[in-house]
Structures are given as structure tokens and as C-alpha cells.
Amino acid sequence: MVIYGSDLGRKYNLEAPTLVVGRSSKSDIQIDQESVSRAHSKIVNSGRVIRIRDLGSTNGTYVNDELIDERALEDGDFIKIGRTIFKFLSGGNIERAYHEEIYRLTTVDGLTQIFNKRYFQECIEREIARALRYRREMSLVMFDIDHFKQVNDTQGHLAGDSVLKTLAATVKNKIRREIYSRATVVRNSPSCCPRSTLTTPISLPRRSGASWSSRISGSRGSRWTSPFRWALRPWTRKLQTRRG
């Protein structure tokens, strides 16, 4: 099923012996994007196992962020072709797994796999109300990726997607479960830090590193390094008074 890209939530049945994925209108699964080759990859169902094979595409086929020539698919695998991401579902109750994934997509960004704007807006309102009620401290950290537009303009949107995904994974691995992150499709990504003093949110971007490298999938292994800036704003009763 599609979890990122056009036709979000669309389900494809893989019962046929072979299915070609590509940009061509003759493809069994068509992805009409410039970053997708006319015949990009092939899905082969042997009856016992389902495999995906790259057909010499320009930008490659990725399974769980790894560039592959051919790979047997397992339940939960993420397949990236161009800017579209699929999730492979298998097992005894595919229909149930499909509906669970559709529900998950209402709160989780398909590209970065962290909470989306809708979830963040609900979260921030709830946490502000809780901080005021119990007189707890709360902080908001805002990340800004330098020169992000330049990456999209010069390296292409595949590179931009890779940068966002890498930053999200880097930050996600450094924060506690109760700190909620928001994924954006542009370049700013805030994190809400409930019940935290200034020490906790300040250490978050420092732990994430002053700069990081992202492996650009569109150029098959080339690297691009971008520094990111961050700002910290503590939430206080004074700010709440100004708000209204």
C-alpha cells in the first residue's frame, strides 16, 4: 500500500506472477514521476515468496532505505521507488493490517515516520493546557535546516526527501518517548518538551549534532552535509498572558 506520495492509502494486490512498476502507462503499477524510470522494477510472486527486482532504473529501488538489486519482501518492509513509498503487508489478516495502517497514517508522516502536523497541533494544545494546570515547565525547540531549498533545486527532490528523513531519524533516536516531534514537508521541525527545564531541550540539539550527513538516494550513494540551526522558547505564564 502507498504510505507516501500520490494515491496515498491505495492498496495493490500482488497475486499476479509478475508486476512491473514504472512510469510507463503500460506498467502494472504506474508511478507518474520524473524520478521513476519507465520500467523501474519488477515484483515476482512465486507462490511461496514475493521478491522485488530492480530493472536497471536510474534512481534505484530501495527496501528499508537500502539500495537493492533483488530482495525477498517481508511483512512491514518499506519500498521506495522515486518519491513514492510503499509498505508491504502480508500474513493471515491483510485487510485488518491495511485498515490499521490507514489509521496510523492520520498521525504519522509516511516519509519520516514521525508524528505529522495534525498530531503536533493536537499535542501542543494538550500539553500547554496541562503545563498551565499543574504549573509545569515546558519548552519548544525549533530546527531549521540551512540551504534546504538549494538541495531541492540542485540535487532534486529525492535528495531533499533523504535529508528530511535522515534528520528525523537522527532526532528521533536522541529524544525520550514523551517528547513529541513533528514532521514537515518543508524544513522547519519543532519538538515539544513537556515537563522539562531548559537543560533538557538545550541538550536535545546538541546531542543530535551541529551537523550531519545525509546519503542522497537519488545520486546512488553521494553525500551531502548540511548544518542545522535551532531555537529554544520556554513556555511561561507570561507568554500565556500575552496570548490572550
mmCIF file of C-alpha atoms in Angstrom:
data_model
loop_
_atom_site.group_PDB
_atom_site.id
_atom_site.type_symbol
_atom_site.label_atom_id
_atom_site.label_comp_id
_atom_site.label_asym_id
_atom_site.label_seq_id
_atom_site.Cartn_x
_atom_site.Cartn_y
_atom_site.Cartn_z
ATOM 1 C CA MET A 1 0.000 0.000 0.000
ATOM 2 C CA VAL A 2 1.086 3.595 -0.644
ATOM 3 C CA ILE A 3 2.091 5.416 2.549
ATOM 4 C CA TYR A 4 3.812 8.428 0.945
ATOM 5 C CA GLY A 5 3.216 10.081 -2.415
ATOM 6 C CA SER A 6 0.241 10.418 -4.695
ATOM 7 C CA ASP A 7 -2.606 7.884 -4.259
ATOM 8 C CA LEU A 8 -1.931 7.821 -0.511
ATOM 9 C CA GLY A 9 -3.556 4.764 1.053
ATOM 10 C CA ARG A 10 -4.042 2.932 -2.254
ATOM 11 C CA LYS A 11 -3.740 -0.848 -1.973
ATOM 12 C CA TYR A 12 -2.223 -3.047 -4.695
ATOM 13 C CA ASN A 13 -2.907 -6.774 -4.901
ATOM 14 C CA LEU A 14 0.277 -8.768 -5.613
ATOM 15 C CA GLU A 15 -1.327 -12.104 -6.541
ATOM 16 C CA ALA A 16 -0.187 -11.978 -10.195
ATOM 17 C CA PRO A 17 3.043 -13.908 -11.019
ATOM 18 C CA THR A 18 4.802 -10.699 -12.127
ATOM 19 C CA LEU A 19 4.034 -6.995 -11.860
ATOM 20 C CA VAL A 20 6.085 -4.202 -13.428
ATOM 21 C CA VAL A 21 6.375 -0.915 -11.545
ATOM 22 C CA GLY A 22 7.294 2.167 -13.540
ATOM 23 C CA ARG A 23 6.402 5.476 -15.124
ATOM 24 C CA SER A 24 5.048 3.956 -18.339
ATOM 25 C CA SER A 25 1.295 3.828 -18.792
ATOM 26 C CA LYS A 26 1.755 0.138 -19.639
ATOM 27 C CA SER A 27 3.139 -0.625 -16.165
ATOM 28 C CA ASP A 28 1.026 -2.766 -13.855
ATOM 29 C CA ILE A 29 1.706 -0.251 -11.082
ATOM 30 C CA GLN A 30 2.203 3.179 -12.600
ATOM 31 C CA ILE A 31 4.062 5.947 -10.760
ATOM 32 C CA ASP A 32 3.949 9.055 -12.915
ATOM 33 C CA GLN A 33 7.057 10.830 -11.632
ATOM 34 C CA GLU A 34 10.200 12.036 -13.405
ATOM 35 C CA SER A 35 12.380 10.278 -10.841
ATOM 36 C CA VAL A 36 10.832 6.917 -11.787
ATOM 37 C CA SER A 37 12.091 5.003 -14.841
ATOM 38 C CA ARG A 38 9.626 3.770 -17.457
ATOM 39 C CA ALA A 39 10.219 0.191 -16.308
ATOM 40 C CA HIS A 40 11.666 0.712 -12.841
ATOM 41 C CA SER A 41 11.300 -2.590 -11.002
ATOM 42 C CA LYS A 42 9.504 -5.915 -11.114
ATOM 43 C CA ILE A 43 7.610 -7.766 -8.387
ATOM 44 C CA VAL A 44 7.718 -11.561 -8.716
ATOM 45 C CA ASN A 45 5.313 -13.822 -6.821
ATOM 46 C CA SER A 46 6.492 -17.435 -6.818
ATOM 47 C CA GLY A 47 3.617 -18.587 -4.639
ATOM 48 C CA ARG A 48 5.847 -19.038 -1.590
ATOM 49 C CA VAL A 49 7.707 -15.738 -1.518
ATOM 50 C CA ILE A 50 7.350 -12.316 -3.118
ATOM 51 C CA ARG A 51 10.519 -10.674 -4.432
ATOM 52 C CA ILE A 52 11.229 -7.238 -5.871
ATOM 53 C CA ARG A 53 13.882 -6.774 -8.556
ATOM 54 C CA ASP A 54 15.340 -3.517 -9.869
ATOM 55 C CA LEU A 55 15.252 -3.286 -13.687
ATOM 56 C CA GLY A 56 18.325 -1.067 -14.088
ATOM 57 C CA SER A 57 16.472 2.078 -13.052
ATOM 58 C CA THR A 58 18.204 5.464 -12.961
ATOM 59 C CA ASN A 59 17.490 6.256 -9.303
ATOM 60 C CA GLY A 60 17.363 2.760 -7.904
ATOM 61 C CA THR A 61 14.922 0.695 -5.856
ATOM 62 C CA TYR A 62 15.163 0.845 -2.063
ATOM 63 C CA VAL A 63 13.909 -1.578 0.582
ATOM 64 C CA ASN A 64 14.133 -0.265 4.150
ATOM 65 C CA ASP A 65 16.443 2.511 2.895
ATOM 66 C CA GLU A 66 18.890 0.047 1.312
ATOM 67 C CA LEU A 67 19.633 0.149 -2.409
ATOM 68 C CA ILE A 68 18.840 -3.310 -3.793
ATOM 69 C CA ASP A 69 19.163 -5.330 -6.970
ATOM 70 C CA GLU A 70 16.765 -8.012 -5.761
ATOM 71 C CA ARG A 71 15.233 -8.734 -2.358
ATOM 72 C CA ALA A 72 12.631 -11.047 -0.853
ATOM 73 C CA LEU A 73 9.934 -8.960 0.824
ATOM 74 C CA GLU A 74 8.866 -9.441 4.426
ATOM 75 C CA ASP A 75 5.842 -8.128 6.276
ATOM 76 C CA GLY A 76 6.314 -4.445 7.156
ATOM 77 C CA ASP A 77 9.058 -3.710 4.608
ATOM 78 C CA PHE A 78 9.202 -0.173 3.191
ATOM 79 C CA ILE A 79 9.766 0.060 -0.574
ATOM 80 C CA LYS A 80 10.858 3.401 -2.047
ATOM 81 C CA ILE A 81 10.542 3.971 -5.785
ATOM 82 C CA GLY A 82 11.116 7.546 -6.870
ATOM 83 C CA ARG A 83 9.385 9.740 -4.280
ATOM 84 C CA THR A 84 6.713 7.135 -3.546
ATOM 85 C CA ILE A 85 6.946 4.843 -0.512
ATOM 86 C CA PHE A 86 5.018 1.575 -0.240
ATOM 87 C CA LYS A 87 4.568 -0.630 2.794
ATOM 88 C CA PHE A 88 4.423 -4.380 2.161
ATOM 89 C CA LEU A 89 1.697 -6.138 4.122
ATOM 90 C CA SER A 90 1.417 -9.918 4.395
ATOM 91 C CA GLY A 91 0.154 -12.513 6.827
ATOM 92 C CA GLY A 92 -3.167 -14.022 7.820
ATOM 93 C CA ASN A 93 -5.236 -10.849 8.080
ATOM 94 C CA ILE A 94 -4.039 -8.384 5.452
ATOM 95 C CA GLU A 95 -7.336 -6.460 5.471
ATOM 96 C CA ARG A 96 -7.030 -5.749 9.184
ATOM 97 C CA ALA A 97 -3.378 -4.710 8.803
ATOM 98 C CA TYR A 98 -4.386 -2.396 5.941
ATOM 99 C CA HIS A 99 -7.021 -0.586 7.993
ATOM 100 C CA GLU A 100 -4.626 -0.281 10.941
ATOM 101 C CA GLU A 101 -2.058 1.302 8.632
ATOM 102 C CA ILE A 102 -4.639 3.727 7.230
ATOM 103 C CA TYR A 103 -5.447 4.825 10.791
ATOM 104 C CA ARG A 104 -1.731 5.239 11.570
ATOM 105 C CA LEU A 105 -1.289 7.499 8.534
ATOM 106 C CA THR A 106 -3.656 10.048 10.111
ATOM 107 C CA THR A 107 -1.000 10.841 12.746
ATOM 108 C CA VAL A 108 2.339 9.686 11.281
ATOM 109 C CA ASP A 109 4.177 11.173 8.293
ATOM 110 C CA GLY A 110 4.788 8.497 5.658
ATOM 111 C CA LEU A 111 8.244 9.772 4.655
ATOM 112 C CA THR A 112 9.907 10.486 8.006
ATOM 113 C CA GLN A 113 7.862 8.080 10.176
ATOM 114 C CA ILE A 114 7.455 10.688 12.911
ATOM 115 C CA PHE A 115 4.294 12.468 14.023
ATOM 116 C CA ASN A 116 2.718 14.833 11.489
ATOM 117 C CA LYS A 117 1.342 18.376 11.702
ATOM 118 C CA ARG A 118 -2.133 17.247 12.712
ATOM 119 C CA TYR A 119 -0.808 15.236 15.654
ATOM 120 C CA PHE A 120 1.547 18.039 16.698
ATOM 121 C CA GLN A 121 -1.248 20.627 16.784
ATOM 122 C CA GLU A 122 -3.373 18.359 18.950
ATOM 123 C CA CYS A 123 -0.395 17.572 21.166
ATOM 124 C CA ILE A 124 0.754 21.161 21.704
ATOM 125 C CA GLU A 125 -2.703 22.336 22.776
ATOM 126 C CA ARG A 126 -2.993 19.443 25.228
ATOM 127 C CA GLU A 127 0.490 19.969 26.680
ATOM 128 C CA ILE A 128 0.077 23.737 27.075
ATOM 129 C CA ALA A 129 -3.172 23.221 28.956
ATOM 130 C CA ARG A 130 -1.530 20.577 31.160
ATOM 131 C CA ALA A 131 1.511 22.776 31.875
ATOM 132 C CA LEU A 132 -0.719 25.667 32.947
ATOM 133 C CA ARG A 133 -2.979 23.474 35.044
ATOM 134 C CA TYR A 134 -0.154 21.840 37.012
ATOM 135 C CA ARG A 135 2.259 24.810 36.762
ATOM 136 C CA ARG A 136 4.878 22.736 34.998
ATOM 137 C CA GLU A 137 7.635 23.981 32.730
ATOM 138 C CA MET A 138 7.506 23.268 29.003
ATOM 139 C CA SER A 139 9.789 24.183 26.101
ATOM 140 C CA LEU A 140 9.597 24.226 22.319
ATOM 141 C CA VAL A 141 12.662 23.507 20.172
ATOM 142 C CA MET A 142 12.593 24.603 16.509
ATOM 143 C CA PHE A 143 15.035 23.109 13.999
ATOM 144 C CA ASP A 144 15.878 24.897 10.757
ATOM 145 C CA ILE A 145 17.839 23.116 8.011
ATOM 146 C CA ASP A 146 20.223 25.511 6.294
ATOM 147 C CA HIS A 147 20.209 25.674 2.485
ATOM 148 C CA PHE A 148 17.408 23.117 2.174
ATOM 149 C CA LYS A 149 15.898 24.803 -0.901
ATOM 150 C CA GLN A 150 19.315 24.671 -2.540
ATOM 151 C CA VAL A 151 19.372 20.896 -2.098
ATOM 152 C CA ASN A 152 15.987 20.514 -3.794
ATOM 153 C CA ASP A 153 16.996 22.884 -6.612
ATOM 154 C CA THR A 154 20.416 21.382 -7.320
ATOM 155 C CA GLN A 155 20.138 17.728 -6.211
ATOM 156 C CA GLY A 156 16.431 17.160 -6.782
ATOM 157 C CA HIS A 157 13.520 16.312 -4.514
ATOM 158 C CA LEU A 158 14.788 12.777 -3.910
ATOM 159 C CA ALA A 159 17.771 14.320 -2.158
ATOM 160 C CA GLY A 160 15.502 16.647 -0.193
ATOM 161 C CA ASP A 161 13.406 13.699 0.951
ATOM 162 C CA SER A 162 16.571 11.902 2.065
ATOM 163 C CA VAL A 163 17.710 14.927 4.077
ATOM 164 C CA LEU A 164 14.370 15.222 5.888
ATOM 165 C CA LYS A 165 14.260 11.508 6.617
ATOM 166 C CA THR A 166 17.817 11.451 7.953
ATOM 167 C CA LEU A 167 17.249 14.458 10.224
ATOM 168 C CA ALA A 168 14.015 12.944 11.556
ATOM 169 C CA ALA A 169 15.753 9.634 12.329
ATOM 170 C CA THR A 170 18.696 11.424 13.972
ATOM 171 C CA VAL A 171 16.486 13.485 16.273
ATOM 172 C CA LYS A 172 14.084 10.627 16.981
ATOM 173 C CA ASN A 173 16.937 8.445 18.255
ATOM 174 C CA LYS A 174 18.055 11.175 20.672
ATOM 175 C CA ILE A 175 14.774 12.073 22.369
ATOM 176 C CA ARG A 176 12.633 10.495 25.038
ATOM 177 C CA ARG A 177 9.309 8.951 24.109
ATOM 178 C CA GLU A 178 7.350 11.722 25.845
ATOM 179 C CA ILE A 179 8.939 14.432 23.677
ATOM 180 C CA TYR A 180 6.745 14.747 20.636
ATOM 181 C CA SER A 181 8.238 15.561 17.231
ATOM 182 C CA ARG A 182 6.522 16.996 14.193
ATOM 183 C CA ALA A 183 7.496 16.208 10.629
ATOM 184 C CA THR A 184 7.082 18.892 7.996
ATOM 185 C CA VAL A 185 7.314 18.806 4.218
ATOM 186 C CA VAL A 186 9.396 21.983 4.161
ATOM 187 C CA ARG A 187 12.355 22.492 6.511
ATOM 188 C CA ASN A 188 11.210 23.531 9.997
ATOM 189 C CA SER A 189 10.598 20.836 12.581
ATOM 190 C CA PRO A 190 9.549 21.678 16.149
ATOM 191 C CA SER A 191 9.732 19.384 19.145
ATOM 192 C CA CYS A 192 7.589 19.814 22.238
ATOM 193 C CA CYS A 193 9.343 19.057 25.530
ATOM 194 C CA PRO A 194 6.763 18.739 28.338
ATOM 195 C CA ARG A 195 7.800 18.873 31.994
ATOM 196 C CA SER A 196 11.328 19.921 31.017
ATOM 197 C CA THR A 197 13.684 22.544 32.380
ATOM 198 C CA LEU A 198 15.904 24.481 29.979
ATOM 199 C CA THR A 199 18.657 21.872 30.412
ATOM 200 C CA THR A 200 16.691 19.108 28.677
ATOM 201 C CA PRO A 201 15.706 20.901 25.431
ATOM 202 C CA ILE A 202 19.112 22.573 25.115
ATOM 203 C CA SER A 203 20.806 19.170 25.246
ATOM 204 C CA LEU A 204 18.498 17.789 22.520
ATOM 205 C CA PRO A 205 20.003 19.622 19.501
ATOM 206 C CA ARG A 206 23.482 19.289 20.972
ATOM 207 C CA ARG A 207 23.069 15.518 21.164
ATOM 208 C CA SER A 208 21.744 15.491 17.613
ATOM 209 C CA GLY A 209 24.974 17.182 16.498
ATOM 210 C CA ALA A 210 25.856 20.533 14.974
ATOM 211 C CA SER A 211 25.944 18.976 11.527
ATOM 212 C CA TRP A 212 25.060 15.669 9.971
ATOM 213 C CA SER A 213 25.365 13.893 6.650
ATOM 214 C CA SER A 214 22.561 12.533 4.570
ATOM 215 C CA ARG A 215 23.067 9.820 1.969
ATOM 216 C CA ILE A 216 21.270 11.088 -1.109
ATOM 217 C CA SER A 217 19.289 8.261 -2.653
ATOM 218 C CA GLY A 218 18.784 9.984 -5.990
ATOM 219 C CA SER A 219 22.515 10.041 -6.721
ATOM 220 C CA ARG A 220 23.186 6.455 -5.617
ATOM 221 C CA GLY A 221 25.454 6.959 -2.653
ATOM 222 C CA SER A 222 26.704 10.545 -2.936
ATOM 223 C CA ARG A 223 26.783 12.551 0.294
ATOM 224 C CA TRP A 224 25.584 15.994 1.263
ATOM 225 C CA THR A 225 26.228 17.699 4.571
ATOM 226 C CA SER A 226 24.038 20.432 5.994
ATOM 227 C CA PRO A 227 24.260 22.269 9.298
ATOM 228 C CA PHE A 228 21.003 22.990 11.071
ATOM 229 C CA ARG A 229 20.144 25.831 13.419
ATOM 230 C CA TRP A 230 17.865 25.572 16.404
ATOM 231 C CA ALA A 231 15.945 27.935 18.640
ATOM 232 C CA LEU A 232 14.527 27.375 22.102
ATOM 233 C CA ARG A 233 11.466 29.073 23.533
ATOM 234 C CA PRO A 234 10.332 28.260 27.079
ATOM 235 C CA TRP A 235 6.579 28.419 27.659
ATOM 236 C CA THR A 236 5.693 30.511 30.708
ATOM 237 C CA ARG A 237 2.581 32.033 32.233
ATOM 238 C CA LYS A 238 3.794 35.393 30.903
ATOM 239 C CA LEU A 239 3.633 34.076 27.362
ATOM 240 C CA GLN A 240 0.199 32.682 28.053
ATOM 241 C CA THR A 241 -0.963 36.099 29.252
ATOM 242 C CA ARG A 242 0.252 37.735 26.041
ATOM 243 C CA ARG A 243 -1.601 35.103 24.057
ATOM 244 C CA GLY A 244 -4.858 36.160 25.474
#
